[in-house]
mmCIF file of C-alpha atoms and ligand atoms in Angstrom:
data_model
loop_
_atom_site.group_PDB
_atom_site.id
_atom_site.type_symbol
_atom_site.label_atom_id
_atom_site.label_comp_id
_atom_site.label_asym_id
_atom_site.label_seq_id
_atom_site.Cartn_x
_atom_site.Cartn_y
_atom_site.Cartn_z
ATOM 1 C CA UNK A 16 147.821 166.546 41.195
ATOM 2 C CA UNK A 17 149.138 165.396 44.941
ATOM 3 C CA UNK A 18 145.728 163.682 47.333
ATOM 4 C CA UNK A 19 145.876 164.118 50.555
ATOM 5 C CA UNK A 20 143.720 161.255 52.025
ATOM 6 C CA UNK A 21 144.268 160.185 55.477
ATOM 7 C CA UNK A 22 144.782 156.460 56.455
ATOM 8 C CA UNK A 23 140.806 156.126 57.017
ATOM 9 C CA UNK A 24 139.968 157.127 54.088
ATOM 10 C CA UNK A 25 143.106 155.209 52.436
ATOM 11 C CA UNK A 26 140.561 152.366 54.072
ATOM 12 C CA UNK A 27 137.791 153.121 52.722
ATOM 13 C CA UNK A 28 138.647 153.151 49.499
ATOM 14 C CA UNK A 29 139.968 149.688 49.565
ATOM 15 C CA UNK A 30 136.995 148.672 51.274
ATOM 16 C CA UNK A 31 135.144 149.466 48.079
ATOM 17 C CA UNK A 32 137.033 149.338 45.397
ATOM 18 C CA UNK A 33 137.268 145.854 43.681
ATOM 19 C CA UNK A 34 140.289 144.675 45.063
ATOM 20 C CA UNK A 35 142.409 141.835 42.275
ATOM 21 C CA UNK A 36 144.971 139.007 43.298
ATOM 22 C CA UNK A 37 145.668 137.344 39.766
ATOM 23 C CA UNK A 38 148.006 134.988 41.273
ATOM 24 C CA UNK A 39 148.300 132.939 44.681
ATOM 25 C CA UNK A 40 151.296 131.102 45.152
ATOM 26 C CA UNK A 41 149.402 128.371 46.708
ATOM 27 C CA UNK A 42 151.554 125.018 45.833
ATOM 28 C CA UNK A 43 148.964 123.300 43.755
ATOM 29 C CA UNK A 44 147.863 119.699 45.933
ATOM 30 C CA UNK A 45 144.376 117.984 46.452
ATOM 31 C CA UNK A 46 145.280 117.981 50.539
ATOM 32 C CA UNK A 47 145.896 121.466 50.808
ATOM 33 C CA UNK A 48 143.204 123.354 53.615
ATOM 34 C CA UNK A 49 141.885 126.287 51.437
ATOM 35 C CA UNK A 50 140.815 127.734 54.812
ATOM 36 C CA UNK A 51 144.187 129.739 54.458
ATOM 37 C CA UNK A 52 142.357 132.192 51.957
ATOM 38 C CA UNK A 53 140.811 133.816 54.372
ATOM 39 C CA UNK A 54 144.267 135.721 54.600
ATOM 40 C CA UNK A 55 142.442 136.919 50.958
ATOM 41 C CA UNK A 56 139.515 137.589 51.877
ATOM 42 C CA UNK A 57 139.973 139.229 55.977
ATOM 43 C CA UNK A 58 142.190 142.033 53.547
ATOM 44 C CA UNK A 59 139.324 142.934 51.595
ATOM 45 C CA UNK A 60 140.401 140.998 48.322
ATOM 46 C CA UNK A 61 137.365 140.628 46.649
ATOM 47 C CA UNK A 62 139.238 138.074 43.609
ATOM 48 C CA UNK A 63 141.916 135.547 44.135
ATOM 49 C CA UNK A 64 143.205 133.354 40.813
ATOM 50 C CA UNK A 65 144.387 130.207 42.231
ATOM 51 C CA UNK A 66 146.559 127.723 40.864
ATOM 52 C CA UNK A 67 146.056 123.946 40.458
ATOM 53 C CA UNK A 68 148.840 123.097 38.529
ATOM 54 C CA UNK A 69 152.259 123.823 37.088
ATOM 55 C CA UNK A 70 154.399 121.490 34.728
ATOM 56 C CA UNK A 71 155.841 119.678 37.093
ATOM 57 C CA UNK A 72 152.619 118.042 37.631
ATOM 58 C CA UNK A 73 150.667 115.789 35.331
ATOM 59 C CA UNK A 74 147.315 116.233 33.404
ATOM 60 C CA UNK A 75 145.797 113.803 36.289
ATOM 61 C CA UNK A 76 147.372 114.974 39.018
ATOM 62 C CA UNK A 77 146.103 118.790 37.648
ATOM 63 C CA UNK A 78 142.725 117.674 37.682
ATOM 64 C CA UNK A 79 142.702 116.302 40.583
ATOM 65 C CA UNK A 80 143.807 119.374 42.525
ATOM 66 C CA UNK A 81 140.748 121.447 40.269
ATOM 67 C CA UNK A 82 138.351 118.432 42.047
ATOM 68 C CA UNK A 83 139.578 119.097 45.293
ATOM 69 C CA UNK A 84 139.821 123.251 45.086
ATOM 70 C CA UNK A 85 136.279 123.089 43.552
ATOM 71 C CA UNK A 86 134.536 121.593 45.699
ATOM 72 C CA UNK A 87 136.264 123.169 48.331
ATOM 73 C CA UNK A 88 135.285 126.793 47.258
ATOM 74 C CA UNK A 89 131.298 125.679 46.409
ATOM 75 C CA UNK A 90 131.198 123.683 50.061
ATOM 76 C CA UNK A 91 132.439 127.024 51.636
ATOM 77 C CA UNK A 92 129.888 128.915 49.303
ATOM 78 C CA UNK A 93 129.124 131.098 52.741
ATOM 79 C CA UNK A 94 132.133 133.327 52.266
ATOM 80 C CA UNK A 95 134.191 132.129 49.344
ATOM 81 C CA UNK A 96 132.482 131.073 45.693
ATOM 82 C CA UNK A 97 133.234 130.017 42.226
ATOM 83 C CA UNK A 98 133.491 132.714 39.957
ATOM 84 C CA UNK A 99 132.565 131.911 36.507
ATOM 85 C CA UNK A 100 131.951 136.075 35.508
ATOM 86 C CA UNK A 101 132.375 138.772 36.022
ATOM 87 C CA UNK A 102 128.633 138.847 37.588
ATOM 88 C CA UNK A 103 129.566 136.282 40.529
ATOM 89 C CA UNK A 104 132.686 138.280 41.232
ATOM 90 C CA UNK A 105 130.476 141.663 41.638
ATOM 91 C CA UNK A 106 127.816 139.812 43.552
ATOM 92 C CA UNK A 107 130.521 138.754 46.310
ATOM 93 C CA UNK A 108 131.847 141.988 47.010
ATOM 94 C CA UNK A 109 128.222 142.836 47.487
ATOM 95 C CA UNK A 110 127.313 140.140 50.379
ATOM 96 C CA UNK A 111 131.013 140.499 51.343
ATOM 97 C CA UNK A 112 132.324 136.586 49.707
ATOM 98 C CA UNK A 113 135.616 136.196 47.924
ATOM 99 C CA UNK A 114 135.181 135.546 44.821
ATOM 100 C CA UNK A 115 137.788 132.339 43.548
ATOM 101 C CA UNK A 116 139.123 131.329 40.315
ATOM 102 C CA UNK A 117 141.583 129.309 39.332
ATOM 103 C CA UNK A 118 144.643 129.029 36.815
ATOM 104 C CA UNK A 119 147.418 126.750 35.285
ATOM 105 C CA UNK A 120 151.015 127.618 35.180
ATOM 106 C CA UNK A 121 152.230 125.528 31.853
ATOM 107 C CA UNK A 122 150.304 123.770 29.071
ATOM 108 C CA UNK A 123 151.261 120.502 30.245
ATOM 109 C CA UNK A 124 148.251 119.520 31.547
ATOM 110 C CA UNK A 125 146.520 119.450 27.993
ATOM 111 C CA UNK A 126 148.648 116.569 27.862
ATOM 112 C CA UNK A 127 149.215 117.551 24.178
ATOM 113 C CA UNK A 128 144.952 117.433 23.696
ATOM 114 C CA UNK A 129 143.483 120.832 22.702
ATOM 115 C CA UNK A 130 140.061 120.386 24.013
ATOM 116 C CA UNK A 131 140.851 120.008 27.965
ATOM 117 C CA UNK A 132 141.010 123.802 27.834
ATOM 118 C CA UNK A 133 136.805 124.193 27.079
ATOM 119 C CA UNK A 134 137.420 121.589 29.733
ATOM 120 C CA UNK A 135 139.481 123.092 32.053
ATOM 121 C CA UNK A 136 136.800 126.333 31.632
ATOM 122 C CA UNK A 137 133.926 124.354 32.264
ATOM 123 C CA UNK A 138 135.139 123.616 35.831
ATOM 124 C CA UNK A 139 136.057 126.621 37.237
ATOM 125 C CA UNK A 140 139.497 127.824 35.354
ATOM 126 C CA UNK A 141 139.582 130.941 34.026
ATOM 127 C CA UNK A 142 143.597 131.878 33.709
ATOM 128 C CA UNK A 143 146.334 129.244 32.036
ATOM 129 C CA UNK A 144 150.371 129.942 31.228
ATOM 130 C CA UNK A 145 151.926 128.429 28.669
ATOM 131 C CA UNK A 146 155.200 127.387 30.129
ATOM 132 C CA UNK A 147 156.614 127.079 33.726
ATOM 133 C CA UNK A 148 160.153 128.306 33.299
ATOM 134 C CA UNK A 149 161.041 125.377 30.844
ATOM 135 C CA UNK A 150 159.862 124.804 27.288
ATOM 136 C CA UNK A 151 157.013 122.320 26.414
ATOM 137 C CA UNK A 152 155.023 121.169 23.734
ATOM 138 C CA UNK A 153 153.569 124.661 23.303
ATOM 139 C CA UNK A 154 155.844 126.889 23.997
ATOM 140 C CA UNK A 155 159.159 128.380 25.977
ATOM 141 C CA UNK A 156 160.074 128.668 29.616
ATOM 142 C CA UNK A 157 162.328 131.646 30.677
ATOM 143 C CA UNK A 158 164.724 129.471 32.158
ATOM 144 C CA UNK A 159 165.339 126.867 28.809
ATOM 145 C CA UNK A 160 166.591 128.034 25.193
ATOM 146 C CA UNK A 161 163.204 129.542 24.032
ATOM 147 C CA UNK A 162 161.578 127.833 21.389
ATOM 148 C CA UNK A 163 159.587 130.760 20.649
ATOM 149 C CA UNK A 164 155.547 129.891 20.489
ATOM 150 C CA UNK A 165 154.791 126.275 18.344
ATOM 151 C CA UNK A 166 152.348 125.705 16.127
ATOM 152 C CA UNK A 167 150.067 123.215 18.904
ATOM 153 C CA UNK A 168 150.569 126.805 20.928
ATOM 154 C CA UNK A 169 148.752 128.971 18.273
ATOM 155 C CA UNK A 170 145.947 126.590 18.330
ATOM 156 C CA UNK A 171 145.910 127.055 21.856
ATOM 157 C CA UNK A 172 146.662 130.999 21.771
ATOM 158 C CA UNK A 173 143.160 131.011 18.939
ATOM 159 C CA UNK A 174 141.068 128.789 20.855
ATOM 160 C CA UNK A 175 142.247 130.222 24.354
ATOM 161 C CA UNK A 176 140.810 133.395 23.223
ATOM 162 C CA UNK A 177 137.327 131.423 21.810
ATOM 163 C CA UNK A 178 136.454 129.713 24.905
ATOM 164 C CA UNK A 179 137.204 132.506 27.161
ATOM 165 C CA UNK A 180 140.959 131.591 29.534
ATOM 166 C CA UNK A 181 142.418 134.414 29.774
ATOM 167 C CA UNK A 182 146.363 134.202 28.606
ATOM 168 C CA UNK A 183 148.764 134.621 30.875
ATOM 169 C CA UNK A 184 152.483 134.924 29.940
ATOM 170 C CA UNK A 185 154.670 135.192 32.943
ATOM 171 C CA UNK A 186 157.273 132.040 33.228
ATOM 172 C CA UNK A 187 157.231 132.363 29.450
ATOM 173 C CA UNK A 188 160.280 133.323 27.216
ATOM 174 C CA UNK A 189 160.685 136.536 26.140
ATOM 175 C CA UNK A 190 160.567 135.373 21.682
ATOM 176 C CA UNK A 191 157.098 132.636 22.688
ATOM 177 C CA UNK A 192 155.686 135.621 24.571
ATOM 178 C CA UNK A 193 155.944 137.815 21.889
ATOM 179 C CA UNK A 194 154.641 135.539 19.674
ATOM 180 C CA UNK A 195 151.746 135.160 21.605
ATOM 181 C CA UNK A 196 150.642 138.461 21.956
ATOM 182 C CA UNK A 197 150.858 139.332 17.960
ATOM 183 C CA UNK A 198 148.296 135.908 18.033
ATOM 184 C CA UNK A 199 145.555 136.637 20.418
ATOM 185 C CA UNK A 200 142.930 138.929 18.997
ATOM 186 C CA UNK A 201 142.333 139.054 23.918
ATOM 187 C CA UNK A 202 144.112 141.492 26.067
ATOM 188 C CA UNK A 203 146.624 139.006 27.729
ATOM 189 C CA UNK A 204 148.419 140.003 31.032
ATOM 190 C CA UNK A 205 151.847 139.048 33.219
ATOM 191 C CA UNK A 206 149.912 138.298 36.367
ATOM 192 C CA UNK A 207 153.233 137.890 38.223
ATOM 193 C CA UNK A 208 156.015 139.375 36.850
ATOM 194 C CA UNK A 209 157.756 142.598 37.472
ATOM 195 C CA UNK A 210 160.057 144.715 34.959
ATOM 196 C CA UNK A 211 163.713 143.711 34.793
ATOM 197 C CA UNK A 212 165.379 147.089 34.936
ATOM 198 C CA UNK A 213 164.562 147.343 38.246
ATOM 199 C CA UNK A 214 165.313 143.551 39.291
ATOM 200 C CA UNK A 215 167.202 141.815 36.475
ATOM 201 C CA UNK A 216 166.297 138.187 36.363
ATOM 202 C CA UNK A 217 164.961 135.948 34.041
ATOM 203 C CA UNK A 218 161.871 135.094 36.080
ATOM 204 C CA UNK A 219 161.183 139.429 34.784
ATOM 205 C CA UNK A 220 160.143 141.437 31.577
ATOM 206 C CA UNK A 221 161.596 143.623 29.679
ATOM 207 C CA UNK A 222 160.308 146.804 28.371
ATOM 208 C CA UNK A 223 159.759 145.666 25.071
ATOM 209 C CA UNK A 224 157.503 142.525 26.998
ATOM 210 C CA UNK A 225 155.574 145.725 28.894
ATOM 211 C CA UNK A 226 155.301 147.855 25.572
ATOM 212 C CA UNK A 227 153.478 144.825 23.698
ATOM 213 C CA UNK A 228 151.046 144.005 26.760
ATOM 214 C CA UNK A 229 150.223 147.712 27.114
ATOM 215 C CA UNK A 230 149.179 147.260 23.367
ATOM 216 C CA UNK A 231 147.182 144.092 23.505
ATOM 217 C CA UNK A 232 144.846 146.035 26.224
ATOM 218 C CA UNK A 233 146.921 143.589 28.714
ATOM 219 C CA UNK A 234 148.004 144.079 32.626
ATOM 220 C CA UNK A 235 150.875 143.170 34.264
ATOM 221 C CA UNK A 236 150.532 142.436 37.956
ATOM 222 C CA UNK A 237 153.416 142.631 40.403
ATOM 223 C CA UNK A 238 155.000 139.654 41.676
ATOM 224 C CA UNK A 239 154.911 139.864 46.159
ATOM 225 C CA UNK A 240 158.066 137.412 45.943
ATOM 226 C CA UNK A 241 161.826 139.382 47.412
ATOM 227 C CA UNK A 242 163.150 137.394 44.711
ATOM 228 C CA UNK A 243 161.753 138.860 42.065
ATOM 229 C CA UNK A 244 161.068 142.792 43.375
ATOM 230 C CA UNK A 245 165.035 142.548 43.861
ATOM 231 C CA UNK A 246 166.929 142.120 47.481
ATOM 232 C CA UNK A 247 164.788 139.710 48.804
ATOM 233 C CA UNK A 248 163.304 143.109 50.085
ATOM 234 C CA UNK A 249 159.445 143.408 50.246
ATOM 235 C CA UNK A 250 159.453 147.159 51.244
ATOM 236 C CA UNK A 251 155.784 148.159 50.047
ATOM 237 C CA UNK A 252 158.451 151.166 48.579
ATOM 238 C CA UNK A 253 159.304 148.807 46.864
ATOM 239 C CA UNK A 254 156.952 147.506 45.332
ATOM 240 C CA UNK A 255 155.307 150.749 44.459
ATOM 241 C CA UNK A 256 159.346 151.536 42.478
ATOM 242 C CA UNK A 257 157.974 149.067 40.151
ATOM 243 C CA UNK A 258 154.046 149.671 39.651
ATOM 244 C CA UNK A 259 156.031 152.965 38.940
ATOM 245 C CA UNK A 260 157.838 152.471 36.465
ATOM 246 C CA UNK A 261 155.358 150.576 34.611
ATOM 247 C CA UNK A 262 152.965 152.873 34.784
ATOM 248 C CA UNK A 263 155.379 155.758 33.366
ATOM 249 C CA UNK A 264 156.381 153.092 30.464
ATOM 250 C CA UNK A 265 152.775 152.186 29.622
ATOM 251 C CA UNK A 266 150.578 153.817 32.131
ATOM 252 C CA UNK A 267 148.626 152.475 34.778
ATOM 253 C CA UNK A 268 145.825 151.376 32.838
ATOM 254 C CA UNK A 269 148.428 148.496 33.365
ATOM 255 C CA UNK A 270 149.772 147.634 36.034
ATOM 256 C CA UNK A 271 147.675 145.264 39.448
ATOM 257 C CA UNK A 272 148.302 142.983 41.479
ATOM 258 C CA UNK A 273 149.495 138.954 41.531
ATOM 259 C CA UNK A 274 151.261 138.888 44.869
ATOM 260 C CA UNK A 275 152.492 134.862 43.625
ATOM 261 C CA UNK A 276 151.735 135.095 48.000
ATOM 262 C CA UNK A 277 151.331 131.997 49.733
ATOM 263 C CA UNK A 278 150.741 131.668 53.503
ATOM 264 C CA UNK A 279 152.626 128.099 55.832
ATOM 265 C CA UNK A 280 151.292 125.361 54.045
ATOM 266 C CA UNK A 281 150.472 122.167 55.670
ATOM 267 C CA UNK A 282 152.026 119.898 52.873
ATOM 268 C CA UNK A 283 155.820 119.952 52.835
ATOM 269 C CA UNK A 284 156.591 121.591 49.787
ATOM 270 C CA UNK A 285 160.466 121.925 49.752
ATOM 271 C CA UNK A 286 160.276 117.895 49.487
ATOM 272 C CA UNK A 287 158.159 117.487 46.166
ATOM 273 C CA UNK A 288 159.992 120.801 44.714
ATOM 274 C CA UNK A 289 163.061 118.465 44.831
ATOM 275 C CA UNK A 290 162.589 116.234 42.823
ATOM 276 C CA UNK A 291 162.347 118.484 39.476
ATOM 277 C CA UNK A 292 165.460 120.848 41.048
ATOM 278 C CA UNK A 293 165.826 122.087 37.076
ATOM 279 C CA UNK A 294 162.853 123.656 36.948
ATOM 280 C CA UNK A 295 164.170 126.115 39.503
ATOM 281 C CA UNK A 296 168.355 126.727 37.652
ATOM 282 C CA UNK A 297 171.302 127.612 40.003
ATOM 283 C CA UNK A 298 172.020 131.271 38.867
ATOM 284 C CA UNK A 299 168.594 132.377 39.978
ATOM 285 C CA UNK A 300 168.202 133.436 43.242
ATOM 286 C CA UNK A 301 165.837 130.291 44.494
ATOM 287 C CA UNK A 302 167.908 129.323 46.737
ATOM 288 C CA UNK A 303 168.178 132.779 48.795
ATOM 289 C CA UNK A 304 167.941 131.443 52.289
ATOM 290 C CA UNK A 305 164.589 132.936 53.445
ATOM 291 C CA UNK A 306 162.869 133.940 50.230
ATOM 292 C CA UNK A 307 159.794 136.971 51.975
ATOM 293 C CA UNK A 308 156.328 137.515 50.710
ATOM 294 C CA UNK A 309 154.883 140.266 50.757
ATOM 295 C CA UNK A 310 150.836 139.903 49.916
ATOM 296 C CA UNK A 311 147.346 140.789 50.868
ATOM 297 C CA UNK A 312 148.352 142.530 54.034
ATOM 298 C CA UNK A 313 150.120 145.565 52.200
ATOM 299 C CA UNK A 314 147.311 146.271 49.883
ATOM 300 C CA UNK A 315 146.413 149.138 52.340
ATOM 301 C CA UNK A 316 149.416 150.627 52.613
ATOM 302 C CA UNK A 317 150.599 150.376 48.824
ATOM 303 C CA UNK A 318 147.581 152.395 47.815
ATOM 304 C CA UNK A 319 148.772 154.840 51.552
ATOM 305 C CA UNK A 320 151.760 155.299 49.095
ATOM 306 C CA UNK A 321 150.563 155.676 46.023
ATOM 307 C CA UNK A 322 148.309 157.829 46.688
ATOM 308 C CA UNK A 323 150.769 159.720 49.267
ATOM 309 C CA UNK A 324 153.039 160.129 45.766
ATOM 310 C CA UNK A 325 150.573 161.476 43.973
ATOM 311 C CA UNK A 326 148.150 159.065 41.660
ATOM 312 C CA UNK A 327 145.071 159.473 41.588
ATOM 313 C CA UNK A 328 142.394 157.622 43.451
ATOM 314 C CA UNK A 329 140.902 156.273 40.200
ATOM 315 C CA UNK A 330 144.255 154.618 39.002
ATOM 316 C CA UNK A 331 144.995 153.787 42.586
ATOM 317 C CA UNK A 332 141.540 151.838 42.277
ATOM 318 C CA UNK A 333 143.144 150.655 38.675
ATOM 319 C CA UNK A 334 145.904 149.082 39.985
ATOM 320 C CA UNK A 335 144.117 147.548 43.447
ATOM 321 C CA UNK A 336 141.771 145.604 40.592
ATOM 322 C CA UNK A 337 140.018 147.628 38.350
ATOM 323 C CA UNK A 338 142.798 147.235 35.469
ATOM 324 C CA UNK A 339 142.550 143.072 35.818
ATOM 325 C CA UNK A 340 138.553 143.257 35.787
ATOM 326 C CA UNK A 341 138.334 145.197 32.479
ATOM 327 C CA UNK A 342 141.365 142.405 31.131
ATOM 328 C CA UNK A 343 138.808 139.886 32.278
ATOM 329 C CA UNK A 344 135.616 141.675 31.384
ATOM 330 C CA UNK A 345 136.393 141.118 27.613
ATOM 331 C CA UNK A 346 137.833 137.916 27.356
ATOM 332 C CA UNK A 347 135.346 135.781 29.795
ATOM 333 C CA UNK A 348 132.496 136.939 28.108
HETATM 334 ZN ZN1 ZN B 7 153.875 131.586 39.058
#
């Protein structure tokens, strides 16, 4: 059914519905000033998950970043809220604030200690990835020889289900993700990965992974980076093509947004990345000059294009946030 809404009605829809960005690409570092989160708030995003660590960092560096970000959010409670549960997210929206929780990209942050999971949860981490491109003690990475989920990894799945942290399969290897989705008793997400049928890349995911994720009741967040969308093109129509592909394969209730977007940062990220080039191997377009990033400023446009091609209002609301909200409501309990 064709849904004819004008731009004002689309803007109203985006302002009224819950908008959820499942993963921001803000580089995790304790020196970064989170005032940059205003870009999400101003574009009517209601919840964003920001990254406090990834496998390149040690457990100590992750804890240091988590401490700094957590303090910043708590101190700036006039505009931001540390979201501990879904009630916090709903209240934040009512009060016009941005709800923030943290994610960690890879299990090196545990330093081999399963007890760290409940500690991280206590400090505001609500989503964790198993690996960051390369293998670790728990799992295989998407740019490595996939070792699958290790025995330690299996205990992590169980503990994350128990503690209430969303299992995120982005950046992990194919076999690893299939193992995780067999073992998890709760919905599993790919917070920022695109279908590889549309854009062939090791960071993107196969139809089998998309189907397995949907079977858990999970959601795939569309990544806004040009090299994962294809041809470094961040046009809204290209983003919508990825959304349509997943919707046709498993249903629009399994699609969301995880832009992986970062505004200009006040630290020299490229110098830090250059210390561990193995995490971004050659041949995977990481050396593309001027990599483009779609971000929260395209939300209204995405809703407009989806509506224009016939997505129903409730489907658009699902994609903008309610699908991820459904998963979080189940897992965070
Ligand atoms: Zn990532």
